[in-house]
mmCIF file of C-alpha atoms in Angstrom:
data_model
loop_
_atom_site.group_PDB
_atom_site.id
_atom_site.type_symbol
_atom_site.label_atom_id
_atom_site.label_comp_id
_atom_site.label_asym_id
_atom_site.label_seq_id
_atom_site.Cartn_x
_atom_site.Cartn_y
_atom_site.Cartn_z
ATOM 1 C CA UNK A 1 -10.593 -10.764 2.988
ATOM 2 C CA UNK A 2 -9.134 -7.290 3.643
ATOM 3 C CA UNK A 3 -6.212 -8.752 5.587
ATOM 4 C CA UNK A 4 -5.133 -10.894 2.610
ATOM 5 C CA UNK A 5 -5.088 -7.870 0.299
ATOM 6 C CA UNK A 6 -3.059 -5.799 2.745
ATOM 7 C CA UNK A 7 -0.626 -8.677 3.341
ATOM 8 C CA UNK A 8 -0.170 -9.235 -0.405
ATOM 9 C CA UNK A 9 0.347 -5.501 -0.986
ATOM 10 C CA UNK A 10 2.907 -5.223 1.814
ATOM 11 C CA UNK A 11 4.732 -8.260 0.437
ATOM 12 C CA UNK A 12 4.871 -6.748 -3.066
ATOM 13 C CA UNK A 13 6.083 -3.413 -1.681
ATOM 14 C CA UNK A 14 8.785 -5.200 0.281
ATOM 15 C CA UNK A 15 10.002 -6.943 -2.889
ATOM 16 C CA UNK A 16 9.851 -3.843 -5.093
ATOM 17 C CA UNK A 17 11.529 -1.536 -2.562
ATOM 18 C CA UNK A 18 14.188 -4.093 -1.571
ATOM 19 C CA UNK A 19 12.814 -4.363 1.953
ATOM 20 C CA UNK A 20 10.772 -1.930 4.024
ATOM 21 C CA UNK A 21 13.069 -1.428 6.987
ATOM 22 C CA UNK A 22 13.791 2.271 7.420
ATOM 23 C CA UNK A 23 11.543 3.246 4.498
ATOM 24 C CA UNK A 24 8.932 5.995 4.874
ATOM 25 C CA UNK A 25 5.208 5.411 4.354
ATOM 26 C CA UNK A 26 2.129 7.550 3.888
ATOM 27 C CA UNK A 27 -1.208 5.890 4.648
ATOM 28 C CA UNK A 28 -4.190 7.792 3.266
ATOM 29 C CA UNK A 29 -7.391 6.926 5.121
ATOM 30 C CA UNK A 30 -8.161 6.129 8.739
ATOM 31 C CA UNK A 31 -10.606 3.211 8.586
ATOM 32 C CA UNK A 32 -10.191 -0.548 8.980
ATOM 33 C CA UNK A 33 -8.141 -1.067 5.793
ATOM 34 C CA UNK A 34 -5.786 1.809 6.669
ATOM 35 C CA UNK A 35 -5.348 0.410 10.198
ATOM 36 C CA UNK A 36 -4.530 -3.020 8.739
ATOM 37 C CA UNK A 37 -2.005 -1.404 6.404
ATOM 38 C CA UNK A 38 -0.241 0.328 9.303
ATOM 39 C CA UNK A 39 -0.193 -2.952 11.261
ATOM 40 C CA UNK A 40 1.338 -4.926 8.368
ATOM 41 C CA UNK A 41 3.894 -2.222 7.588
ATOM 42 C CA UNK A 42 4.951 -2.012 11.250
ATOM 43 C CA UNK A 43 5.327 -5.805 11.354
ATOM 44 C CA UNK A 44 7.713 -5.552 8.389
ATOM 45 C CA UNK A 45 9.900 -2.962 10.098
ATOM 46 C CA UNK A 46 8.961 0.126 8.115
ATOM 47 C CA UNK A 47 10.274 3.461 9.369
ATOM 48 C CA UNK A 48 8.121 6.563 9.852
ATOM 49 C CA UNK A 49 4.446 6.358 8.889
ATOM 50 C CA UNK A 50 2.243 9.402 8.310
ATOM 51 C CA UNK A 51 -1.525 8.829 8.431
ATOM 52 C CA UNK A 52 -3.508 11.344 6.370
ATOM 53 C CA UNK A 53 -7.253 11.719 6.268
ATOM 54 C CA UNK A 54 -9.936 14.210 5.313
ATOM 55 C CA UNK A 55 -10.780 14.295 9.038
ATOM 56 C CA UNK A 56 -7.738 15.343 11.069
ATOM 57 C CA UNK A 57 -9.354 13.832 14.187
ATOM 58 C CA UNK A 58 -9.676 10.392 12.568
ATOM 59 C CA UNK A 59 -6.080 10.610 11.296
ATOM 60 C CA UNK A 60 -4.918 11.566 14.794
ATOM 61 C CA UNK A 61 -6.867 8.693 16.399
ATOM 62 C CA UNK A 62 -5.278 6.057 14.130
ATOM 63 C CA UNK A 63 -1.842 7.680 14.411
ATOM 64 C CA UNK A 64 -1.962 7.686 18.211
ATOM 65 C CA UNK A 65 -2.957 3.996 18.304
ATOM 66 C CA UNK A 66 -0.084 3.055 15.980
ATOM 67 C CA UNK A 67 2.752 5.445 16.937
ATOM 68 C CA UNK A 68 2.488 7.233 13.596
ATOM 69 C CA UNK A 69 2.454 10.876 12.587
ATOM 70 C CA UNK A 70 -0.783 12.416 11.275
ATOM 71 C CA UNK A 71 -2.069 15.153 9.011
ATOM 72 C CA UNK A 72 -5.139 16.110 7.010
ATOM 73 C CA UNK A 73 -5.213 15.867 3.215
ATOM 74 C CA UNK A 74 -3.611 19.310 2.876
ATOM 75 C CA UNK A 75 -0.378 17.540 3.882
ATOM 76 C CA UNK A 76 -0.632 15.034 1.035
ATOM 77 C CA UNK A 77 1.830 16.749 -1.380
ATOM 78 C CA UNK A 78 4.612 16.762 1.221
ATOM 79 C CA UNK A 79 3.810 13.226 2.364
ATOM 80 C CA UNK A 80 3.960 11.958 -1.238
ATOM 81 C CA UNK A 81 7.336 13.629 -1.748
ATOM 82 C CA UNK A 82 8.803 12.038 1.406
ATOM 83 C CA UNK A 83 7.289 8.560 1.099
ATOM 84 C CA UNK A 84 8.799 5.436 -0.409
ATOM 85 C CA UNK A 85 5.438 3.708 -0.088
ATOM 86 C CA UNK A 86 1.928 5.167 -0.260
ATOM 87 C CA UNK A 87 -1.090 3.114 0.787
ATOM 88 C CA UNK A 88 -4.470 4.632 0.027
ATOM 89 C CA UNK A 89 -7.644 3.194 1.538
ATOM 90 C CA UNK A 90 -10.329 5.836 1.837
ATOM 91 C CA UNK A 91 -14.070 5.678 1.359
ATOM 92 C CA UNK A 92 -13.960 8.617 -1.048
ATOM 93 C CA UNK A 93 -16.223 8.407 -4.098
ATOM 94 C CA UNK A 94 -13.428 9.476 -6.459
ATOM 95 C CA UNK A 95 -9.669 9.881 -6.792
ATOM 96 C CA UNK A 96 -7.819 11.304 -3.801
ATOM 97 C CA UNK A 97 -4.341 11.000 -5.356
ATOM 98 C CA UNK A 98 -4.054 12.446 -8.845
ATOM 99 C CA UNK A 99 -1.393 12.380 -11.542
ATOM 100 C CA UNK A 100 -0.291 15.999 -10.991
ATOM 101 C CA UNK A 101 0.320 15.432 -7.270
ATOM 102 C CA UNK A 102 2.466 12.359 -7.945
ATOM 103 C CA UNK A 103 4.329 14.072 -10.815
ATOM 104 C CA UNK A 104 5.199 16.909 -8.411
ATOM 105 C CA UNK A 105 6.343 14.388 -5.781
ATOM 106 C CA UNK A 106 8.557 12.608 -8.325
ATOM 107 C CA UNK A 107 10.170 15.814 -9.620
ATOM 108 C CA UNK A 108 13.913 15.561 -8.961
ATOM 109 C CA UNK A 109 13.460 12.407 -6.907
ATOM 110 C CA UNK A 110 16.089 9.702 -7.272
ATOM 111 C CA UNK A 111 14.169 6.749 -5.839
ATOM 112 C CA UNK A 112 11.058 4.753 -6.752
ATOM 113 C CA UNK A 113 7.590 5.210 -5.292
ATOM 114 C CA UNK A 114 5.328 2.225 -4.637
ATOM 115 C CA UNK A 115 1.633 3.177 -4.556
ATOM 116 C CA UNK A 116 -0.853 0.645 -3.206
ATOM 117 C CA UNK A 117 -4.495 1.555 -3.863
ATOM 118 C CA UNK A 118 -6.710 -0.578 -1.629
ATOM 119 C CA UNK A 119 -9.874 1.453 -2.198
ATOM 120 C CA UNK A 120 -13.011 0.557 -4.134
ATOM 121 C CA UNK A 121 -13.691 2.739 -6.030
ATOM 122 C CA UNK A 122 -10.070 3.654 -6.692
ATOM 123 C CA UNK A 123 -8.355 6.401 -4.706
ATOM 124 C CA UNK A 124 -5.509 6.791 -7.201
ATOM 125 C CA UNK A 125 -5.927 7.909 -10.801
ATOM 126 C CA UNK A 126 -4.823 4.979 -13.020
ATOM 127 C CA UNK A 127 -2.539 7.303 -15.039
ATOM 128 C CA UNK A 128 -0.303 7.556 -11.941
ATOM 129 C CA UNK A 129 1.013 4.109 -12.918
ATOM 130 C CA UNK A 130 2.397 5.573 -16.176
ATOM 131 C CA UNK A 131 4.756 7.949 -14.343
ATOM 132 C CA UNK A 132 8.421 6.930 -14.485
ATOM 133 C CA UNK A 133 9.664 5.495 -11.186
ATOM 134 C CA UNK A 134 6.135 4.816 -9.886
ATOM 135 C CA UNK A 135 4.642 1.369 -9.461
ATOM 136 C CA UNK A 136 0.876 1.471 -8.885
ATOM 137 C CA UNK A 137 -0.862 -1.661 -7.617
ATOM 138 C CA UNK A 138 -4.613 -1.740 -7.042
ATOM 139 C CA UNK A 139 -7.146 -4.251 -5.710
ATOM 140 C CA UNK A 140 -7.470 -5.917 -9.118
ATOM 141 C CA UNK A 141 -3.699 -6.441 -9.306
ATOM 142 C CA UNK A 142 -3.728 -7.878 -5.786
ATOM 143 C CA UNK A 143 -6.563 -10.260 -6.708
ATOM 144 C CA UNK A 144 -4.388 -11.558 -9.550
ATOM 145 C CA UNK A 145 -1.405 -11.889 -7.192
ATOM 146 C CA UNK A 146 -3.471 -13.802 -4.626
ATOM 147 C CA UNK A 147 -4.953 -16.059 -7.324
ATOM 148 C CA UNK A 148 -1.467 -16.808 -8.665
ATOM 149 C CA UNK A 149 -0.216 -17.605 -5.145
ATOM 150 C CA UNK A 150 -3.167 -19.937 -4.556
ATOM 151 C CA UNK A 151 -2.530 -21.695 -7.873
ATOM 152 C CA UNK A 152 1.177 -22.097 -7.013
ATOM 153 C CA UNK A 153 0.287 -23.561 -3.614
ATOM 154 C CA UNK A 154 -2.132 -26.048 -5.189
ATOM 155 C CA UNK A 155 0.440 -27.064 -7.814
ATOM 156 C CA UNK A 156 3.057 -27.530 -5.086
ATOM 157 C CA UNK A 157 0.656 -29.785 -3.170
ATOM 158 C CA UNK A 158 -0.053 -31.789 -6.326
ATOM 159 C CA UNK A 159 3.706 -32.131 -6.986
ATOM 160 C CA UNK A 160 4.331 -33.269 -3.401
ATOM 161 C CA UNK A 161 1.502 -35.759 -3.624
ATOM 162 C CA UNK A 162 2.729 -37.074 -6.983
ATOM 163 C CA UNK A 163 6.324 -37.310 -5.772
ATOM 164 C CA UNK A 164 5.230 -38.950 -2.553
ATOM 165 C CA UNK A 165 3.193 -41.568 -4.381
ATOM 166 C CA UNK A 166 6.074 -42.313 -6.769
ATOM 167 C CA UNK A 167 8.583 -43.147 -4.033
#
């Protein structure tokens, strides 16, 4: 379910960035997944959010519904440089965020960048994850996180049941 992926991604970002309150986010895309991302980030107290999309009108529409700023993809380099967290969820057939753009954003930067790629196919070139100070998480990584959480929950239930039956 899209909501589970967005929730898991927001939770990971919160852990990696030591909380989201006051942090800056860029959300690339303006569809359902992007809207869910904005909702989850707002619920976690994130600071300014900039919605970017190929269509400025679609970016504006989502931004107005969610009290965010908006821009078209020409604003991506600046948004990457300012953001602590980037969520990408477009319907593009190929990469929207490339290694060179993220390298430029990280130049002289003294803080980490968490990049959450919720798109299928990927919006973010995999090599972005090799850049120092950048943590890239994609749908496959979130699937593993969700599977691990489910396994932990089942094991906890088994432990409770076993402990309950022993007392």
